[in-house]
Amino acid sequence: MKAVLPGTPEDAGAPVVLGEAPEPAPADDELVLSVEAYSVNRGETFQLDGQLDRTWPGWRPGKDVAGTVVRAAADGSGPAAGVRVVAHPPAFGWAERVAVPTTSVAELPDSVDAVTAAALPLAGITALRLLRAAGPVAGRRVLITGASGGVGHYVTELAASSGAAVTVVAATPERGARLVELGAEELVTSVADAAGPYDVVLESVGGDSLPAALGRLAPGGLLVWFGQASRTPVTLDFFDFFKGPDQARIAHFDYTASDTTYGGDLAALVRLVAAGRLHPEIGAVRDWSRTADVIAAIRAREVRGNAVLTLS
């Protein structure tokens, strides 16, 4: 079958190329999905350029997909063949077909198309689980850094609809304008411009952003650290805590650690989209032959929200 493969030194610097890959060999609890659309995540671009581990030999990218089941799971779990679904496989999804555990799949109603669905998995699941980690946010002040990416759009809308007073940090007013439409009460272009104090900070930039955001916490406030998009290490001085908010807390966040399945969270996201309560922000839709171009645009921060590729 055709698949998007990681680039090699012989590929003139291209991060990915379209090539051939073996057909998926599903385990008993996995279905096979005919992919109609997939989304590119920033973490996958880091894996492609070697900044993050690729997890196993033979790795191919692809964690966010939508399409139609062409082979049901042998153990009888999950949707039947012919059912439209959104899925979150561990990898290999940028291909004509992919095997996915049935616990990582949710059925799609007719009202949710494949392009919209493909933008949901990693970013949407992360946003849901971030809000669970933050605890009840109704009536609380929440600061979200790096908010113009896919996760930021979801968590802004979810937090605002839950009653939080949300401040977002985006690089430019243009990149952040949509966040205000989704419910953010305040848009700033730097953490330094965020007045605070905030009960919760959701921090994904790293570098100087995290210590600056920490200083904007209210006493007893919580900073949830869920990314380092700047690729710049964070330096914290223990004694700065004595100058800042009393009893501030920092919590590391790993979206894979949860007492819910990916499929359960995907089903919740699909229900919200179908009800008009969640609006995926899709900044680019291209044919999958343009995947390398889309990756370049993401690296250059030219895409607001999610980028989705469709299979011809």
Short mmCIF file of C-alpha atoms in Angstrom, two decimals:
data_model
loop_
_atom_site.label_atom_id
_atom_site.label_comp_id
_atom_site.label_asym_id
_atom_site.label_seq_id
_atom_site.Cartn_x
_atom_site.Cartn_y
_atom_site.Cartn_z
CA MET A 1 0.00 0.00 0.00
CA LYS A 2 1.02 3.65 -0.30
CA ALA A 3 2.26 5.36 2.85
CA VAL A 4 4.15 8.44 4.00
CA LEU A 5 7.66 7.40 5.04
CA PRO A 6 10.30 9.30 7.04
CA GLY A 7 12.80 10.97 4.75
CA THR A 8 16.37 9.69 4.41
CA PRO A 9 19.61 11.51 3.53
CA GLU A 10 18.96 10.48 -0.08
CA ASP A 11 15.66 12.42 -0.13
CA ALA A 12 17.26 15.87 -0.48
CA GLY A 13 16.30 16.95 3.03
CA ALA A 14 12.58 16.17 2.67
CA PRO A 15 11.12 15.24 6.09
CA VAL A 16 8.84 12.63 4.48
CA VAL A 17 8.29 10.94 1.12
CA LEU A 18 5.39 9.01 -0.38
CA GLY A 19 6.35 5.37 -0.83
CA GLU A 20 5.32 1.77 -0.27
CA ALA A 21 4.75 0.01 3.07
CA PRO A 22 3.47 -3.44 4.09
CA GLU A 23 -0.23 -3.91 4.66
CA PRO A 24 -1.16 -3.71 8.37
CA ALA A 25 -1.18 -6.99 10.30
CA PRO A 26 -3.80 -6.40 13.03
CA ALA A 27 -3.82 -8.07 16.42
CA ASP A 28 -7.07 -9.72 17.51
CA ASP A 29 -8.23 -6.56 19.27
CA GLU A 30 -7.38 -4.26 16.35
CA LEU A 31 -9.49 -3.22 13.38
CA VAL A 32 -8.17 -2.05 10.01
CA LEU A 33 -9.15 1.42 8.91
CA SER A 34 -9.15 2.80 5.36
CA VAL A 35 -7.78 6.29 5.97
CA GLU A 36 -9.59 9.26 4.45
CA ALA A 37 -7.81 12.04 6.35
CA TYR A 38 -5.09 12.51 8.94
CA SER A 39 -3.73 15.36 11.02
CA VAL A 40 -0.09 16.36 11.57
CA ASN A 41 1.01 17.05 15.14
CA ARG A 42 4.01 19.14 16.13
CA GLY A 43 5.38 16.24 18.18
CA GLU A 44 5.53 14.15 15.03
CA THR A 45 7.59 16.83 13.32
CA PHE A 46 10.02 16.64 16.26
CA GLN A 47 10.22 12.86 15.84
CA LEU A 48 10.89 13.25 12.13
CA ASP A 49 13.82 15.58 12.72
CA GLY A 50 15.24 13.40 15.50
CA GLN A 51 14.45 15.68 18.46
CA LEU A 52 12.20 13.03 20.00
CA ASP A 53 12.56 9.25 20.05
CA ARG A 54 10.75 7.41 17.28
CA THR A 55 9.83 4.70 19.81
CA TRP A 56 10.65 1.58 17.77
CA PRO A 57 12.44 0.42 14.58
CA GLY A 58 10.38 0.82 11.43
CA TRP A 59 8.41 3.70 12.92
CA ARG A 60 6.20 5.71 10.59
CA PRO A 61 4.22 8.79 11.66
CA GLY A 62 0.47 8.92 12.06
CA LYS A 63 -1.50 9.23 15.30
CA ASP A 64 -4.63 11.13 14.17
CA VAL A 65 -6.81 9.49 11.50
CA ALA A 66 -10.38 9.26 10.27
CA GLY A 67 -11.93 6.92 7.74
CA THR A 68 -13.94 3.73 7.33
CA VAL A 69 -13.47 0.32 8.93
CA VAL A 70 -12.55 -2.24 6.24
CA ARG A 71 -11.81 -5.14 8.60
CA ALA A 72 -13.42 -5.56 12.01
CA ALA A 73 -11.42 -6.81 14.99
CA ALA A 74 -11.12 -10.59 15.18
CA ASP A 75 -12.16 -10.66 18.84
CA GLY A 76 -15.53 -9.07 18.04
CA SER A 77 -14.83 -5.78 19.82
CA GLY A 78 -15.29 -2.40 18.21
CA PRO A 79 -17.22 -1.23 15.14
CA ALA A 80 -18.12 -3.46 12.20
CA ALA A 81 -16.77 -3.13 8.67
CA GLY A 82 -18.28 -0.18 6.83
CA VAL A 83 -18.58 2.07 9.90
CA ARG A 84 -17.04 5.56 9.75
CA VAL A 85 -14.68 6.26 12.65
CA VAL A 86 -12.05 8.56 14.11
CA ALA A 87 -9.03 6.87 15.67
CA HIS A 88 -5.81 7.43 17.59
CA PRO A 89 -3.29 4.70 16.68
CA PRO A 90 0.17 4.79 18.28
CA ALA A 91 1.75 5.38 14.83
CA PHE A 92 1.60 4.35 11.14
CA GLY A 93 -1.56 6.34 10.31
CA TRP A 94 -0.20 8.36 7.39
CA ALA A 95 -1.04 5.56 4.99
CA GLU A 96 -3.89 4.10 2.95
CA ARG A 97 -4.70 1.68 5.76
CA VAL A 98 -3.77 1.34 9.42
CA ALA A 99 -4.48 -1.10 12.26
CA VAL A 100 -5.90 0.49 15.41
CA PRO A 101 -6.86 -0.97 18.83
CA THR A 102 -10.62 -0.89 19.17
CA THR A 103 -10.23 0.97 22.48
CA SER A 104 -8.75 3.88 20.49
CA VAL A 105 -11.67 4.32 18.10
CA ALA A 106 -14.97 6.21 18.15
CA GLU A 107 -17.81 6.05 15.64
CA LEU A 108 -18.72 9.16 13.62
CA PRO A 109 -22.21 10.46 12.95
CA ASP A 110 -23.05 11.64 9.43
CA SER A 111 -22.80 15.26 10.59
CA VAL A 112 -19.05 15.03 11.33
CA ASP A 113 -16.87 14.73 8.23
CA ALA A 114 -13.48 13.02 8.04
CA VAL A 115 -11.47 16.26 7.84
CA THR A 116 -13.04 17.63 11.02
CA ALA A 117 -12.69 14.29 12.79
CA ALA A 118 -9.02 13.88 11.87
CA ALA A 119 -8.22 17.10 13.73
CA LEU A 120 -9.64 15.73 16.99
CA PRO A 121 -7.48 12.93 18.43
CA LEU A 122 -4.19 14.05 19.97
CA ALA A 123 -5.01 17.73 20.43
CA GLY A 124 -8.56 17.14 21.58
CA ILE A 125 -7.72 14.27 23.93
CA THR A 126 -4.88 16.35 25.39
CA ALA A 127 -7.23 19.29 25.99
CA LEU A 128 -9.81 17.11 27.75
CA ARG A 129 -7.22 15.50 29.98
CA LEU A 130 -5.53 18.84 30.74
CA LEU A 131 -8.79 20.18 32.12
CA ARG A 132 -9.21 17.06 34.24
CA ALA A 133 -5.70 17.60 35.58
CA ALA A 134 -6.52 21.25 36.35
CA GLY A 135 -9.64 20.31 38.32
CA PRO A 136 -12.89 22.32 38.32
CA VAL A 137 -12.34 25.61 36.47
CA ALA A 138 -15.74 27.30 36.79
CA GLY A 139 -15.21 30.78 38.15
CA ARG A 140 -11.41 30.42 38.11
CA ARG A 141 -8.84 32.47 36.20
CA VAL A 142 -6.89 30.36 33.70
CA LEU A 143 -3.80 31.33 31.68
CA ILE A 144 -2.95 29.29 28.56
CA THR A 145 0.44 29.78 26.90
CA GLY A 146 1.23 28.78 23.33
CA ALA A 147 -2.50 28.90 22.78
CA SER A 148 -2.67 29.29 18.99
CA GLY A 149 -1.86 25.62 18.33
CA GLY A 150 -4.34 22.77 18.08
CA VAL A 151 -4.41 21.98 21.82
CA GLY A 152 -4.74 25.66 22.71
CA HIS A 153 -7.86 26.14 20.61
CA TYR A 154 -9.58 23.12 22.13
CA VAL A 155 -8.67 23.85 25.72
CA THR A 156 -9.64 27.51 25.36
CA GLU A 157 -13.13 26.66 24.15
CA LEU A 158 -13.61 23.84 26.65
CA ALA A 159 -12.37 25.91 29.60
CA ALA A 160 -14.41 28.97 28.65
CA SER A 161 -17.57 26.91 28.18
CA SER A 162 -16.96 25.41 31.63
CA GLY A 163 -17.09 28.87 33.20
CA ALA A 164 -13.40 29.80 33.41
CA ALA A 165 -12.11 33.32 32.81
CA VAL A 166 -9.47 32.51 30.18
CA THR A 167 -6.41 34.54 29.21
CA VAL A 168 -4.47 33.26 26.19
CA VAL A 169 -0.93 33.94 25.04
CA ALA A 170 -0.37 33.94 21.26
CA ALA A 171 2.59 35.23 19.26
CA THR A 172 0.52 37.84 17.41
CA PRO A 173 -3.00 39.28 17.71
CA GLU A 174 -3.80 37.74 14.33
CA ARG A 175 -2.88 34.24 15.51
CA GLY A 176 -4.92 34.71 18.66
CA ALA A 177 -8.04 36.34 17.24
CA ARG A 178 -9.90 33.06 16.84
CA LEU A 179 -9.26 32.24 20.51
CA VAL A 180 -11.26 35.29 21.54
CA GLU A 181 -14.12 34.09 19.32
CA LEU A 182 -13.94 30.74 21.14
CA GLY A 183 -14.40 32.37 24.53
CA ALA A 184 -11.07 33.78 25.74
CA GLU A 185 -11.64 36.97 27.72
CA GLU A 186 -8.16 38.36 27.19
CA LEU A 187 -5.46 37.94 24.52
CA VAL A 188 -1.83 38.89 25.17
CA THR A 189 1.27 38.34 23.05
CA SER A 190 3.63 37.69 25.95
CA VAL A 191 3.38 36.17 29.41
CA ALA A 192 4.92 39.42 30.64
CA ASP A 193 1.72 41.20 29.55
CA ALA A 194 -0.53 38.82 31.48
CA ALA A 195 -1.61 40.62 34.63
CA GLY A 196 -2.68 37.69 36.80
CA PRO A 197 -2.94 36.34 39.33
CA TYR A 198 -4.22 33.06 37.86
CA ASP A 199 -5.57 30.04 39.65
CA VAL A 200 -4.36 27.72 36.88
CA VAL A 201 -1.66 28.04 34.22
CA LEU A 202 -1.49 25.57 31.32
CA GLU A 203 2.06 25.91 30.03
CA SER A 204 3.39 24.40 26.79
CA VAL A 205 6.17 26.70 25.59
CA GLY A 206 9.12 26.12 27.93
CA GLY A 207 12.19 28.36 27.99
CA ASP A 208 11.51 31.66 29.72
CA SER A 209 7.76 31.22 29.44
CA LEU A 210 7.36 28.74 32.29
CA PRO A 211 9.13 30.71 35.06
CA ALA A 212 7.36 33.89 33.91
CA ALA A 213 4.00 32.11 34.02
CA LEU A 214 4.81 30.62 37.43
CA GLY A 215 5.18 34.13 38.79
CA ARG A 216 1.63 34.94 37.72
CA LEU A 217 0.01 32.24 39.83
CA ALA A 218 -2.28 33.05 42.72
CA PRO A 219 -1.35 31.66 46.16
CA GLY A 220 -1.83 27.91 46.07
CA GLY A 221 -2.19 28.04 42.29
CA LEU A 222 -1.37 25.19 39.91
CA LEU A 223 0.86 25.24 36.83
CA VAL A 224 0.35 22.21 34.56
CA TRP A 225 3.41 21.71 32.34
CA PHE A 226 2.36 19.86 29.19
CA GLY A 227 4.92 20.74 26.54
CA GLN A 228 8.03 22.57 25.46
CA ALA A 229 7.22 23.80 21.96
CA SER A 230 10.11 26.27 21.97
CA ARG A 231 12.54 23.33 22.38
CA THR A 232 14.34 25.58 24.88
CA PRO A 233 15.05 24.03 28.31
CA VAL A 234 13.47 25.56 31.39
CA THR A 235 15.60 26.92 34.23
CA LEU A 236 13.96 27.34 37.63
CA ASP A 237 15.50 28.80 40.76
CA PHE A 238 14.15 27.19 43.93
CA PHE A 239 14.42 30.49 45.81
CA ASP A 240 12.18 32.23 43.28
CA PHE A 241 9.27 30.38 44.89
CA PHE A 242 9.81 32.48 48.03
CA LYS A 243 9.41 35.67 45.98
CA GLY A 244 6.32 34.48 44.13
CA PRO A 245 2.97 32.91 44.98
CA ASP A 246 2.79 31.08 48.29
CA GLN A 247 2.59 27.28 47.95
CA ALA A 248 2.48 27.31 44.15
CA ARG A 249 2.50 23.86 42.54
CA ILE A 250 3.94 22.52 39.27
CA ALA A 251 2.49 19.33 37.82
CA HIS A 252 4.03 17.44 34.92
CA PHE A 253 1.41 16.28 32.41
CA ASP A 254 1.51 13.18 30.22
CA TYR A 255 -1.56 12.85 28.04
CA THR A 256 -1.12 9.07 27.75
CA ALA A 257 -1.67 8.61 31.51
CA SER A 258 -5.41 8.46 32.16
CA ASP A 259 -8.14 6.28 33.61
CA THR A 260 -10.16 6.74 30.40
CA THR A 261 -9.50 5.17 27.00
CA TYR A 262 -8.66 7.14 23.88
CA GLY A 263 -11.88 5.82 22.38
CA GLY A 264 -13.94 7.08 25.30
CA ASP A 265 -12.45 10.55 25.06
CA LEU A 266 -12.82 10.60 21.27
CA ALA A 267 -16.49 9.72 21.65
CA ALA A 268 -16.92 12.66 24.04
CA LEU A 269 -15.20 15.02 21.59
CA VAL A 270 -17.33 13.78 18.69
CA ARG A 271 -20.51 14.39 20.72
CA LEU A 272 -19.40 17.95 21.47
CA VAL A 273 -18.61 18.65 17.81
CA ALA A 274 -21.90 17.13 16.62
CA ALA A 275 -23.79 19.28 19.15
CA GLY A 276 -22.03 22.46 17.99
CA ARG A 277 -20.27 22.91 21.33
CA LEU A 278 -16.70 22.31 20.08
CA HIS A 279 -15.24 23.80 16.91
CA PRO A 280 -11.98 22.29 15.62
CA GLU A 281 -9.69 24.98 14.24
CA ILE A 282 -8.28 23.69 10.95
CA GLY A 283 -5.65 26.01 9.52
CA ALA A 284 -4.74 23.97 6.44
CA VAL A 285 -6.28 21.17 4.36
CA ARG A 286 -4.09 19.64 1.65
CA ASP A 287 -3.79 16.47 -0.41
CA TRP A 288 -1.50 13.98 1.31
CA SER A 289 1.05 14.40 -1.49
CA ARG A 290 1.70 17.81 0.13
CA THR A 291 2.59 16.41 3.56
CA ALA A 292 6.21 17.61 3.40
CA ASP A 293 5.03 21.15 2.56
CA VAL A 294 2.58 21.12 5.47
CA ILE A 295 5.31 19.95 7.86
CA ALA A 296 7.48 22.87 6.71
CA ALA A 297 4.60 25.29 7.32
CA ILE A 298 4.02 23.88 10.81
CA ARG A 299 7.71 24.21 11.66
CA ALA A 300 7.60 27.82 10.46
CA ARG A 301 4.49 28.41 12.64
CA GLU A 302 2.45 29.36 9.58
CA VAL A 303 -0.50 27.11 10.51
CA ARG A 304 -3.05 28.18 13.10
CA GLY A 305 -4.73 25.24 14.79
CA ASN A 306 -4.53 21.85 13.06
CA ALA A 307 -3.33 20.84 9.61
CA VAL A 308 -5.20 18.01 7.88
CA LEU A 309 -4.17 15.92 4.87
CA THR A 310 -6.70 14.08 2.71
CA LEU A 311 -6.08 10.93 0.68
CA SER A 312 -6.89 11.17 -3.01
#
